[in-house]
GROMACS .gro file of N, CA and C in nm:
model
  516
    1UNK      N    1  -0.673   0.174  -0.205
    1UNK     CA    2  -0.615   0.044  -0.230
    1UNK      C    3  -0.467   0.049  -0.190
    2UNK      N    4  -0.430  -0.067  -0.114
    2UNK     CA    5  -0.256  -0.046  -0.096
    2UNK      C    6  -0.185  -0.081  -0.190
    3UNK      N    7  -0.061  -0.024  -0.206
    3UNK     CA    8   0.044  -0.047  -0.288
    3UNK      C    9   0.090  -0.192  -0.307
    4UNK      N   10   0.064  -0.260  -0.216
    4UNK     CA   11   0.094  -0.406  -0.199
    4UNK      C   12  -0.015  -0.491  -0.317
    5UNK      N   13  -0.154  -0.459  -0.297
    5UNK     CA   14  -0.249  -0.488  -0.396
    5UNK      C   15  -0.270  -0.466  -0.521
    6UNK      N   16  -0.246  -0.335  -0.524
    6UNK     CA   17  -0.202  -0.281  -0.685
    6UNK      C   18  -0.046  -0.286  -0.748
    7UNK      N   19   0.044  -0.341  -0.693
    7UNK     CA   20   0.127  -0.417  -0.738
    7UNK      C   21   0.092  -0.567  -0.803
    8UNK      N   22   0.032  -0.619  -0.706
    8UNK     CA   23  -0.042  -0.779  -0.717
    8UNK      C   24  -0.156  -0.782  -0.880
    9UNK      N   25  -0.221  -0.618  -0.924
    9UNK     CA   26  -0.287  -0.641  -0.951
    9UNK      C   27  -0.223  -0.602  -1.141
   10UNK      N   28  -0.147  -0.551  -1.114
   10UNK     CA   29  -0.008  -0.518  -1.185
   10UNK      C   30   0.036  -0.680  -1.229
   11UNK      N   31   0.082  -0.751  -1.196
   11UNK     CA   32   0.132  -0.881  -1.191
   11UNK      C   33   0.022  -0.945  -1.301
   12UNK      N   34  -0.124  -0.975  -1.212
   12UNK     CA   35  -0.194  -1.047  -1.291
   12UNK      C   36  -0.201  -1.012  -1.437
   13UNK      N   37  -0.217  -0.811  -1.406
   13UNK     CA   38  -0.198  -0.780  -1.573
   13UNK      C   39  -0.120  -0.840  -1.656
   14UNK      N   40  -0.011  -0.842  -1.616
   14UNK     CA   41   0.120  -0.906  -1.673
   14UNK      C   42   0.101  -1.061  -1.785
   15UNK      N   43   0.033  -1.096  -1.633
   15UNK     CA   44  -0.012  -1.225  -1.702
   15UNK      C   45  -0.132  -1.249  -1.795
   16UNK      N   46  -0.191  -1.218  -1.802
   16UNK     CA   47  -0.315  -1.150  -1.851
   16UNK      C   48  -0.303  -1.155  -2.007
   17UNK      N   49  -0.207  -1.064  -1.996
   17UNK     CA   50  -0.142  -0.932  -2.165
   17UNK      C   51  -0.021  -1.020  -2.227
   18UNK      N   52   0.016  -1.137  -2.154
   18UNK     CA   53   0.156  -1.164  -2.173
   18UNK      C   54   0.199  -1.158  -2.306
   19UNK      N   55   0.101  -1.257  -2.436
   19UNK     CA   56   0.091  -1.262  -2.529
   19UNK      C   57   0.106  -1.102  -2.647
   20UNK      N   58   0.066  -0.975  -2.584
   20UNK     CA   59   0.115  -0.864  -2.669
   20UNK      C   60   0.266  -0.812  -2.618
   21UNK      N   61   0.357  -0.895  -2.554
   21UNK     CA   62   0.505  -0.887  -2.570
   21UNK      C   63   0.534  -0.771  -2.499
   22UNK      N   64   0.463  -0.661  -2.428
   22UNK     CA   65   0.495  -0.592  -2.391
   22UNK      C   66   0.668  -0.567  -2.294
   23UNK      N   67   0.670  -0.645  -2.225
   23UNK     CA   68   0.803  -0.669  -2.151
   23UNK      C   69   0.928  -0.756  -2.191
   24UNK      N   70   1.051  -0.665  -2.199
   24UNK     CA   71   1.122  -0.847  -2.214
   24UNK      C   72   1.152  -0.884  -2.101
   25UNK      N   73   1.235  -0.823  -2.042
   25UNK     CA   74   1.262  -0.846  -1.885
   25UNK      C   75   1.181  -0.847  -1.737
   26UNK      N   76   1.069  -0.877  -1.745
   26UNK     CA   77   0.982  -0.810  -1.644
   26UNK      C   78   1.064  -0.894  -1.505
   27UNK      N   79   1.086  -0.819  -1.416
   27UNK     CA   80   1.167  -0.870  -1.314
   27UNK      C   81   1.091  -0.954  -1.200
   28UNK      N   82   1.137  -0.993  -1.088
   28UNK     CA   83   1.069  -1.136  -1.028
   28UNK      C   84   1.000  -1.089  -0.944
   29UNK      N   85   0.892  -1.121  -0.927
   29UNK     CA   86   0.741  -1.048  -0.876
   29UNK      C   87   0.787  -1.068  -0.691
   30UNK      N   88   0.867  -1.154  -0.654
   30UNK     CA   89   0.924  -1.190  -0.518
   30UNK      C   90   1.021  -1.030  -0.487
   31UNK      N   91   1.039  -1.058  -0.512
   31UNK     CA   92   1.177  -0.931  -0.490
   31UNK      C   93   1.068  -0.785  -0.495
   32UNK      N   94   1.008  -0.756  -0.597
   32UNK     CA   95   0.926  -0.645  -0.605
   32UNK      C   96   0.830  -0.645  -0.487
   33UNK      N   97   0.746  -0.755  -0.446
   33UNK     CA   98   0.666  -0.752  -0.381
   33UNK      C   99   0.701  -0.671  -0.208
   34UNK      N  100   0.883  -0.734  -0.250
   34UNK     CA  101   0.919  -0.668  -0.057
   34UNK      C  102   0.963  -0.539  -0.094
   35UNK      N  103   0.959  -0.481  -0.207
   35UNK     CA  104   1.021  -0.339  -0.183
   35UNK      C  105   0.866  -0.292  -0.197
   36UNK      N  106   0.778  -0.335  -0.264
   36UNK     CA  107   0.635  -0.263  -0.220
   36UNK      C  108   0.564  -0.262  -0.063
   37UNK      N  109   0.624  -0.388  -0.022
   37UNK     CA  110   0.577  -0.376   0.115
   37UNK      C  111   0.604  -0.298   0.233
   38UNK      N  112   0.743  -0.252   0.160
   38UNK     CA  113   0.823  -0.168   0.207
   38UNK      C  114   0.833  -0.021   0.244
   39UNK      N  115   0.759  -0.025   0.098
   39UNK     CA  116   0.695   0.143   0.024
   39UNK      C  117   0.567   0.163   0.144
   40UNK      N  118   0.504   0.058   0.151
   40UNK     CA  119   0.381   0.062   0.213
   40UNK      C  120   0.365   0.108   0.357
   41UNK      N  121   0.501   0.017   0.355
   41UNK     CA  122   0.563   0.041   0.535
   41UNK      C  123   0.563   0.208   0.563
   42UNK      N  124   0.642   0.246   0.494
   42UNK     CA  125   0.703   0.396   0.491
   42UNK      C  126   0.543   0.494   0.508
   43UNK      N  127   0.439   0.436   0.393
   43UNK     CA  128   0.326   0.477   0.421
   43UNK      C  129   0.238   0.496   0.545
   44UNK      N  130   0.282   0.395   0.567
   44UNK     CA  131   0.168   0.389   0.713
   44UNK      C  132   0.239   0.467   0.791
   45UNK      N  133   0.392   0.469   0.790
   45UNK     CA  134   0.449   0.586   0.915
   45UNK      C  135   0.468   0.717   0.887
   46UNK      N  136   0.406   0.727   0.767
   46UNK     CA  137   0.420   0.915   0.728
   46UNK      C  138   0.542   0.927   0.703
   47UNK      N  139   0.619   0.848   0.648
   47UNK     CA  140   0.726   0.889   0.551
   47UNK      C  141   0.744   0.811   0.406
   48UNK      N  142   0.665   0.888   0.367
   48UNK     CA  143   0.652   0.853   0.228
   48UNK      C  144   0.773   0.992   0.107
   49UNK      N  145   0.841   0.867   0.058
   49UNK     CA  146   0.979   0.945   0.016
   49UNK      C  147   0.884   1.057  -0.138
   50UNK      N  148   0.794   0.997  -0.225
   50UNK     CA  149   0.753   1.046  -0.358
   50UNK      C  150   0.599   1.023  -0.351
   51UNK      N  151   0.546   1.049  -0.486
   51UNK     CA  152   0.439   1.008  -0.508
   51UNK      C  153   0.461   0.870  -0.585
   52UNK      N  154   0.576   0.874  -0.633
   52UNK     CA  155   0.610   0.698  -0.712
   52UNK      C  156   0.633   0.619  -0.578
   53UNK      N  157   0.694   0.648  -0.469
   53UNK     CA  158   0.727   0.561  -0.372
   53UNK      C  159   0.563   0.384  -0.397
   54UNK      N  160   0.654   0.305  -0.402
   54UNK     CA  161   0.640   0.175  -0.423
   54UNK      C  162   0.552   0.154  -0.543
   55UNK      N  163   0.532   0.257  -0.652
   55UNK     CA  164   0.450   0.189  -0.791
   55UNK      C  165   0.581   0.171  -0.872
   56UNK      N  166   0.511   0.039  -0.953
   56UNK     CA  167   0.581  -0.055  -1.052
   56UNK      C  168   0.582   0.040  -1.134
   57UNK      N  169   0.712   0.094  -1.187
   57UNK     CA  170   0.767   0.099  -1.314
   57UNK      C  171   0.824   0.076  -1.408
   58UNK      N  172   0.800   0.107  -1.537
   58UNK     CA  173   0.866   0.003  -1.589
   58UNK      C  174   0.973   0.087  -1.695
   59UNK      N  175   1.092   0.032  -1.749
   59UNK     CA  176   1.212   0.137  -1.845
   59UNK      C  177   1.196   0.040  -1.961
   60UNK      N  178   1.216   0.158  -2.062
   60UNK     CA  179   1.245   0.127  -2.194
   60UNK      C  180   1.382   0.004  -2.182
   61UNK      N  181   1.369  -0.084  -2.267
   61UNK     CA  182   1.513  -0.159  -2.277
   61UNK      C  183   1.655  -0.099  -2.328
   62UNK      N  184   1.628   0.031  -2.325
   62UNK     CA  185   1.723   0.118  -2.379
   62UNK      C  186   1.799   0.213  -2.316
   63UNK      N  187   1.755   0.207  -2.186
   63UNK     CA  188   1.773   0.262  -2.062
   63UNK      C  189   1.818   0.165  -1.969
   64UNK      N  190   1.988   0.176  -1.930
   64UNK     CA  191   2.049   0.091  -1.836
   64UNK      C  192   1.993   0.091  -1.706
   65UNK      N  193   1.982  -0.049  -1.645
   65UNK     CA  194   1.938  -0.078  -1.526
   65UNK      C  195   2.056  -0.135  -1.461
   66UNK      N  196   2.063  -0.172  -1.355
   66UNK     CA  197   2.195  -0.264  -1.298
   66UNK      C  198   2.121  -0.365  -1.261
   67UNK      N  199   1.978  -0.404  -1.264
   67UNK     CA  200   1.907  -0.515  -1.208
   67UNK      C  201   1.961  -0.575  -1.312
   68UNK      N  202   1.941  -0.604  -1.474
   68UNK     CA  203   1.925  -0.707  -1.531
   68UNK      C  204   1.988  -0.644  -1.708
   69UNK      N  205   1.984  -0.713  -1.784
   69UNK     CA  206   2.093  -0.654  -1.885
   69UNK      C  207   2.001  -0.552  -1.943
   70UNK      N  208   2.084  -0.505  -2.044
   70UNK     CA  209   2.028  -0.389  -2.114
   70UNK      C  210   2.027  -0.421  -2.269
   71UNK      N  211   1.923  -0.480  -2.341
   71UNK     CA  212   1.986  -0.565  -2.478
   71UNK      C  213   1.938  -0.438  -2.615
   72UNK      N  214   1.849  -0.349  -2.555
   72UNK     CA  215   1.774  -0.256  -2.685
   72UNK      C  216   1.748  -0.320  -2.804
   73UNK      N  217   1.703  -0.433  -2.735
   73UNK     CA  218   1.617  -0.563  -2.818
   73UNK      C  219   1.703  -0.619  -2.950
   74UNK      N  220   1.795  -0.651  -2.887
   74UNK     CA  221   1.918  -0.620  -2.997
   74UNK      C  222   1.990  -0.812  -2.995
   75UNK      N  223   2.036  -0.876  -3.078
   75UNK     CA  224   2.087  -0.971  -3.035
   75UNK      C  225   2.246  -0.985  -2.997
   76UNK      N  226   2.293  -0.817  -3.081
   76UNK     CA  227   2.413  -0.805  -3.053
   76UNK      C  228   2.471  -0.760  -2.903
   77UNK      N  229   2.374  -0.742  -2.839
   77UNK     CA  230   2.387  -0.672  -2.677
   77UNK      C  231   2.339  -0.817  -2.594
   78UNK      N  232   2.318  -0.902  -2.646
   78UNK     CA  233   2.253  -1.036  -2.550
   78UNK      C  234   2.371  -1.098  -2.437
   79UNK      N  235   2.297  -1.051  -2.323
   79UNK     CA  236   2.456  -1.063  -2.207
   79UNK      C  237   2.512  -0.935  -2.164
   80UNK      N  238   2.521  -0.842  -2.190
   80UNK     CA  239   2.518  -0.692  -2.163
   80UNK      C  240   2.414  -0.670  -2.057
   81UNK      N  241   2.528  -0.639  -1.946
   81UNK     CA  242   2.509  -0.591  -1.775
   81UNK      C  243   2.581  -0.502  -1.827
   82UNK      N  244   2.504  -0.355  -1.774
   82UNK     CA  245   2.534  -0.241  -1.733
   82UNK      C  246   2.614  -0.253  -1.579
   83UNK      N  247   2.768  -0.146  -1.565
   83UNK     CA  248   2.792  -0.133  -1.483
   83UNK      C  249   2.700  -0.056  -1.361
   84UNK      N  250   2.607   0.032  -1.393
   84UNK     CA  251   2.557   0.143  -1.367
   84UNK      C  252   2.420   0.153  -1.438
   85UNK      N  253   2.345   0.194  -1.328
   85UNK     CA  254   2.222   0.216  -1.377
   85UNK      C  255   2.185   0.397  -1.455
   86UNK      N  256   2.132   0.383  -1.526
   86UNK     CA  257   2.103   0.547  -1.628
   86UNK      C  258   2.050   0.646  -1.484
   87UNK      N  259   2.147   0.780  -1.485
   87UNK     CA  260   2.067   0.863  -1.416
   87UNK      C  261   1.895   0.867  -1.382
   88UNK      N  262   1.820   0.858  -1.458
   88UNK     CA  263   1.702   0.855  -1.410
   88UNK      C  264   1.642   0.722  -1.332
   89UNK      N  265   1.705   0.588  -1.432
   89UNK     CA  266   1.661   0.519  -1.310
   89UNK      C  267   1.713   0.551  -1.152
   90UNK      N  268   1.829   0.584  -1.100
   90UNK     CA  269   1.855   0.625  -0.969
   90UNK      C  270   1.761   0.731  -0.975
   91UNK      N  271   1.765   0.799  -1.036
   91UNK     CA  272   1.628   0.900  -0.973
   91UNK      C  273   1.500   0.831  -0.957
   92UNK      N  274   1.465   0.732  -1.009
   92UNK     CA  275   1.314   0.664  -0.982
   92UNK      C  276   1.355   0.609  -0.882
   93UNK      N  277   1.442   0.563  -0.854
   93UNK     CA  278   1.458   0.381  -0.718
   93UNK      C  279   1.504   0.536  -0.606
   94UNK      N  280   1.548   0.660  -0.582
   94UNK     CA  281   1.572   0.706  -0.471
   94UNK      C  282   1.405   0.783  -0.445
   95UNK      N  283   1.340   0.810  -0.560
   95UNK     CA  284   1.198   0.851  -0.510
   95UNK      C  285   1.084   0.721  -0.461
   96UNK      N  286   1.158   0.596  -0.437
   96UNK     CA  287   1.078   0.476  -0.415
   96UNK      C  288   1.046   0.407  -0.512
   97UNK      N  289   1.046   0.431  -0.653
   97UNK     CA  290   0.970   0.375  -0.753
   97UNK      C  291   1.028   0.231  -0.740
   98UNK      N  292   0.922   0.143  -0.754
   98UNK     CA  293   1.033  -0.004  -0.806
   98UNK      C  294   1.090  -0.056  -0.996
   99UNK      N  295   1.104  -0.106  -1.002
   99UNK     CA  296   1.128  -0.121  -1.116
   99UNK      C  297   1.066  -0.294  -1.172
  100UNK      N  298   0.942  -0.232  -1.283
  100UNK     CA  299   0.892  -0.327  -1.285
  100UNK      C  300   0.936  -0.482  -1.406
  101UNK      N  301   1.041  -0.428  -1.485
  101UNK     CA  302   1.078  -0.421  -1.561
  101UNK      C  303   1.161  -0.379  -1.646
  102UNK      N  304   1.171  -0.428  -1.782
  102UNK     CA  305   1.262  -0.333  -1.899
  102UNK      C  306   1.125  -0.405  -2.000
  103UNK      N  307   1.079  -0.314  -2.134
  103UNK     CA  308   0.972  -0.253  -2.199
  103UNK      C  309   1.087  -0.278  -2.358
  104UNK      N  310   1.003  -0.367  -2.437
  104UNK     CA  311   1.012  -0.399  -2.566
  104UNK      C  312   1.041  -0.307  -2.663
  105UNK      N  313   1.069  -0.274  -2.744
  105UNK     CA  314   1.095  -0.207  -2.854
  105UNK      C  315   1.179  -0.206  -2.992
  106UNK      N  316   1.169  -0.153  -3.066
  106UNK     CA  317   1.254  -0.157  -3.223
  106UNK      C  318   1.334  -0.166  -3.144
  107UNK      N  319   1.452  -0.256  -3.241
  107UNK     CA  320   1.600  -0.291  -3.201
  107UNK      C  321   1.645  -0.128  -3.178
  108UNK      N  322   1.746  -0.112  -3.138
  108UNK     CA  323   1.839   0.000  -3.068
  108UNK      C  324   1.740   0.129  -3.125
  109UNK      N  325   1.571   0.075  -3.078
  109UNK     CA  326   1.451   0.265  -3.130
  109UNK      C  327   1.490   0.294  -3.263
  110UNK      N  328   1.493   0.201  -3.388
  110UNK     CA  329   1.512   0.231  -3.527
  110UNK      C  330   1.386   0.211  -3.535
  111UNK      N  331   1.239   0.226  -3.551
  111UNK     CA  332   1.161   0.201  -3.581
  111UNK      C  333   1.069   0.301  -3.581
  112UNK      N  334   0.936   0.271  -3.608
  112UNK     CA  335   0.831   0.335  -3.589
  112UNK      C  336   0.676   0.293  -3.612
  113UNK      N  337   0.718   0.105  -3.520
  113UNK     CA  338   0.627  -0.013  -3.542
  113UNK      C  339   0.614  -0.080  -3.406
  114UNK      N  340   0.745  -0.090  -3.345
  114UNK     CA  341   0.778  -0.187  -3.253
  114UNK      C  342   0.744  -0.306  -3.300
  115UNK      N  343   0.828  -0.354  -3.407
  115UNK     CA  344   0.774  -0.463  -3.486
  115UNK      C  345   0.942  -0.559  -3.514
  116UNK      N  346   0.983  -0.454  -3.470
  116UNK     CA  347   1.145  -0.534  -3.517
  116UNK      C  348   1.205  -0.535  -3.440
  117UNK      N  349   1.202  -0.602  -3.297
  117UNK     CA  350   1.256  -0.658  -3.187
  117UNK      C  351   1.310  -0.814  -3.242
  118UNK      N  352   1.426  -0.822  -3.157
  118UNK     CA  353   1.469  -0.946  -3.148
  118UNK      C  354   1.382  -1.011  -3.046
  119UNK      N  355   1.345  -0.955  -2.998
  119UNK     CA  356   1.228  -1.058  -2.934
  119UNK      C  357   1.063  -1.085  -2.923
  120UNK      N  358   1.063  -1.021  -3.027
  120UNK     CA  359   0.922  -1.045  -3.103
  120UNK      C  360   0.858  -0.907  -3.129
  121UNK      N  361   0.742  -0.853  -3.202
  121UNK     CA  362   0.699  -0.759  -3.215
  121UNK      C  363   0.614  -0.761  -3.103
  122UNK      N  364   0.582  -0.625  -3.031
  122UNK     CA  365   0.492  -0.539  -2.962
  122UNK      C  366   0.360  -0.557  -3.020
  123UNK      N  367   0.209  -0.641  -2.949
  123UNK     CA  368   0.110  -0.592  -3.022
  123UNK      C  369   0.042  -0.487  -2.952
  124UNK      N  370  -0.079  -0.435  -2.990
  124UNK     CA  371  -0.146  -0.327  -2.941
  124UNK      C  372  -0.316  -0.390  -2.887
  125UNK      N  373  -0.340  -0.375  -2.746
  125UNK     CA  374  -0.415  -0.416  -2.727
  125UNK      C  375  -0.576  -0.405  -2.851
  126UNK      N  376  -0.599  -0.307  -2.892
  126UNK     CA  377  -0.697  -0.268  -2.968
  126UNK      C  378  -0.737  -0.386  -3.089
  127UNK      N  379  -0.624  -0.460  -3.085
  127UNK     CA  380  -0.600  -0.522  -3.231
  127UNK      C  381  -0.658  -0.656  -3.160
  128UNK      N  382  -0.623  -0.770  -3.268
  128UNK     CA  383  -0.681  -0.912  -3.222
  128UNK      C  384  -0.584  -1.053  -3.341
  129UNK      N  385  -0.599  -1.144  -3.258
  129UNK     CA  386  -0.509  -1.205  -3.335
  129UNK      C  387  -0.523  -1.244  -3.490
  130UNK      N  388  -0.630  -1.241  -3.542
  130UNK     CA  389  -0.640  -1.227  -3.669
  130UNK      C  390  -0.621  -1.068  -3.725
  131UNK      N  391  -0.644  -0.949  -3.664
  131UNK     CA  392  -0.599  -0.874  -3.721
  131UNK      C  393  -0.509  -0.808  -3.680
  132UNK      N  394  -0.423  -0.809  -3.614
  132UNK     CA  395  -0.319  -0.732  -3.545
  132UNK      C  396  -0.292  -0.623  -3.576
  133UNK      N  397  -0.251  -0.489  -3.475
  133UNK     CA  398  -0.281  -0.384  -3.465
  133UNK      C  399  -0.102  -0.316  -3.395
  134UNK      N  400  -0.064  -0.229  -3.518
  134UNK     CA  401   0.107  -0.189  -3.450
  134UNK      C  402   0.063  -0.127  -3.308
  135UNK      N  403   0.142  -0.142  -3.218
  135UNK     CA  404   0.170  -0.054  -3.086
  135UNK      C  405   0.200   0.123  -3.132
  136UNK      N  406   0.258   0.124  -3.246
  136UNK     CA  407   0.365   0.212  -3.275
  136UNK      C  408   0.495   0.209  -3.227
  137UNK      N  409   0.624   0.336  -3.223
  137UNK     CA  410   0.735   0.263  -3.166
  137UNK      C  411   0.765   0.369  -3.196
  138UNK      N  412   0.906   0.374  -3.112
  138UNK     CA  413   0.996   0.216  -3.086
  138UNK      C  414   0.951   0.251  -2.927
  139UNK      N  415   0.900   0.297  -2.875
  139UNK     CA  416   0.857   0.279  -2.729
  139UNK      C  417   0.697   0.244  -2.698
  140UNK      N  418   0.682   0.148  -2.835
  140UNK     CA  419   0.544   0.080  -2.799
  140UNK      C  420   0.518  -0.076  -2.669
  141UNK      N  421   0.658  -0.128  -2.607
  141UNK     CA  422   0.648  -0.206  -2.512
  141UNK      C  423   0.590  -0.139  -2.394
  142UNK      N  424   0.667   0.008  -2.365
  142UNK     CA  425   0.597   0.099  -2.265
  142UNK      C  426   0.501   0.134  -2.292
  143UNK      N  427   0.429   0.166  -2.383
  143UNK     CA  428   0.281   0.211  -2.405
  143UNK      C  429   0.218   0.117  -2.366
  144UNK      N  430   0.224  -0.046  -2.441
  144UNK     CA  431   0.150  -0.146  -2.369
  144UNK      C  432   0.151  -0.179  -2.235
  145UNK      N  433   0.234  -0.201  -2.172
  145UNK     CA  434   0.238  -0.176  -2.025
  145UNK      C  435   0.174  -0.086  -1.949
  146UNK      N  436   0.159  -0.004  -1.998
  146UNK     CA  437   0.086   0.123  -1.932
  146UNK      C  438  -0.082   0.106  -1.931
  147UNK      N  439  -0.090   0.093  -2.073
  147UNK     CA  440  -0.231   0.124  -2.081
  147UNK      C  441  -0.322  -0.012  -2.082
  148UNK      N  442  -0.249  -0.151  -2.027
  148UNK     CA  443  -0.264  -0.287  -1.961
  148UNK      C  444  -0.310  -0.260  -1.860
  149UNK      N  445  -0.247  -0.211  -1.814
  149UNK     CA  446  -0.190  -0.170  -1.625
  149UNK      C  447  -0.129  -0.309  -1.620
  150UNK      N  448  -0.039  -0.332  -1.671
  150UNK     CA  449   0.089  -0.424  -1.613
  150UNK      C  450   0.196  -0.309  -1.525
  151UNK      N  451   0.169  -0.196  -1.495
  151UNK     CA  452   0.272  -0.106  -1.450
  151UNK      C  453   0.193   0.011  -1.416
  152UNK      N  454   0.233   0.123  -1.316
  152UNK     CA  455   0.195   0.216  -1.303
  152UNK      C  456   0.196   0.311  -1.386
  153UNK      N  457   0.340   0.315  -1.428
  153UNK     CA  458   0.401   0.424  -1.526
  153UNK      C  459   0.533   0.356  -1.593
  154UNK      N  460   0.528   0.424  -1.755
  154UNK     CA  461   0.697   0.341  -1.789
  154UNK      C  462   0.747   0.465  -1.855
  155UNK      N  463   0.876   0.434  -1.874
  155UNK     CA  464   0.967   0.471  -1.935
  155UNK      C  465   1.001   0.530  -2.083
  156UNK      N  466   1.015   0.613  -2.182
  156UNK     CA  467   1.037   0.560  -2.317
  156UNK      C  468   1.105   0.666  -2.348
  157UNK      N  469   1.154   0.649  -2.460
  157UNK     CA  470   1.234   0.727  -2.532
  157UNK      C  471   1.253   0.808  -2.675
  158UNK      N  472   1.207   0.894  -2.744
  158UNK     CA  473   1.183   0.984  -2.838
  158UNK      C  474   1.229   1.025  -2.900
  159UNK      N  475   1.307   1.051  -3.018
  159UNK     CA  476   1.295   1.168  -3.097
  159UNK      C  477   1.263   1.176  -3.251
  160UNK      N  478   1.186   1.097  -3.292
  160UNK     CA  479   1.118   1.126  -3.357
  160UNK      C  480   0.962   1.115  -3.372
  161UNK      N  481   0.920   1.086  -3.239
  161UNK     CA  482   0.773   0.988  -3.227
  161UNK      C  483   0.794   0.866  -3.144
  162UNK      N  484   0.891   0.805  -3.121
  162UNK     CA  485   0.868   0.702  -3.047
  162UNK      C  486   0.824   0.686  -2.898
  163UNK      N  487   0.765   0.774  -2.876
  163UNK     CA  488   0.682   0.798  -2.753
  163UNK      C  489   0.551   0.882  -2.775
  164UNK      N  490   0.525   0.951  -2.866
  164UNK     CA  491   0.416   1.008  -2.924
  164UNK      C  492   0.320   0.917  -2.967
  165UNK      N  493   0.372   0.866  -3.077
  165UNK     CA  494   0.292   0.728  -3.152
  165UNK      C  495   0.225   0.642  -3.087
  166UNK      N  496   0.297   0.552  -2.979
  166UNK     CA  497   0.239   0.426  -2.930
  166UNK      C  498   0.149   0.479  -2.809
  167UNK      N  499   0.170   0.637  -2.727
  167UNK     CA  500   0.073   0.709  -2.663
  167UNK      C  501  -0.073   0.689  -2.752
  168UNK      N  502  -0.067   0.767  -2.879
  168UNK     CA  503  -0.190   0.758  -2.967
  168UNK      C  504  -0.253   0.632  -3.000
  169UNK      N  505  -0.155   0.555  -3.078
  169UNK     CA  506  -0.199   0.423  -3.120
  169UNK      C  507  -0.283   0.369  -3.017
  170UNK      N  508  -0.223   0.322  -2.937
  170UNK     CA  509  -0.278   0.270  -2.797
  170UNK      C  510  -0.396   0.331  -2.708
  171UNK      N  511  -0.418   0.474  -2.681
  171UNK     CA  512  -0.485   0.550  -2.679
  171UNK      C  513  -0.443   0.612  -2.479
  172UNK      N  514  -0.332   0.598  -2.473
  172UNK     CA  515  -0.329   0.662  -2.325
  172UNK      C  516  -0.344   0.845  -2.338
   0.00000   0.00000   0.00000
C-alpha cells in the first residue's frame, strides 16, 4: 500500500474516532498529504531517508513542535508557540516522519486517567458511551491514536506509567 493511501487512511481514522478526543491539534491533512507524496516520491527513486520516511506521527502535547503551539493541555499555555521544535521532533521530520499532530493528555502529565485535559478527557476505544472506559495517562491521547490507526506511531511521555498504562488499557 503507498504512503499516500495509508496516510488517507489515517485521516478517515481521525474522523472516524474523533469523538474519543484523541488529538488536540491534529494538523491540516493538505499540507501532510504533500510531504507524504513526497516521502513517496523519494520511494519510488530509492532514496528513502528512514523507515518513518512519510508515516503520520503523532507528539504528545508536551513535546514542542514549531508547527503549532504547545499547550500540555493546559489553559495557562493557550497561545504558546514554541520557538523551536524538541530535539526529537527534528529527529523525526529529518528521518521523513510527518507530523500528524499533537496527542491529548493530563494537563502538564499530572495524571494517570487522561481525564483532566483542558480539552476534554481521552476515551478508550474498548469503552462505549454509556460506559466509558479511562485511556489511562497522561499519554493516553497517543495510545488512542495509535491503536485507532489515526497515526502510524506517536509520541508520549513517562515516568511514572504514563506511557505504560494507556499501552495496556488500550491494549497495543
Amino acid at each position: 500500500m503507498s504512503l499516500l493511501r495509508q496516510a488517507q487512511r489515517c485521516f478517515e481514522n481521525q474522523q472516524a474516532h474523533k469523538a474519543l478526543n484523541a488529538f488536540i491539534y491534529p494538523n491540516e491533512h493538505g499540507h501532510l498529504l504533500q510531504a507524504v507524496q513526497e516521502a513517496d516520491d523519494r520511494r519510488s527513486r530509492g532514496q528513502v531517508r528512514s523507515n518513518l520516511d512519510g508515516r503520520l506521527i503523532a507528539v504528545k502535547d508536551n513535546i514542542c513542535t514549531s508547527e503549532q503551539g504547545t499547550t500540555c493541555a493546559s489553559n495557562i499555555l493557550n497561545g504558546f508557540k514554541s520557538p523551536y521544535p524538541a530535539t526529537v521532533v527534528e529527529k523525526l521530520q529529518a528521518a521523513g516522519a510527518v507530523l500528524a499532530g499533537t496527542t491529548n493528555l493530563d494537563e502538564f502529565g499530572m495524571g494517570s486517567h487522561s481525564m483532566n485535559s483542558t480539552f476534554g478527557p481521552v476515551y478508550n476505544i474498548h469503552g462505549s458511551q454509556d460506559d466509558p472506559l479511562s485511556a489511562g495517562g497522561s499519554s493516553g491521547g497517543s495510545a488512542v491514536a495509535v491503536v485507532t490507526g489515526q497515526c502510524y506511531a506517536a509520541l508520549g511521555t513517562d515516568t511514572g506509567g504514563s506511557v505504560r498504562l494507556p499501552a495496556a488499557y488500550t491494549g497495543i
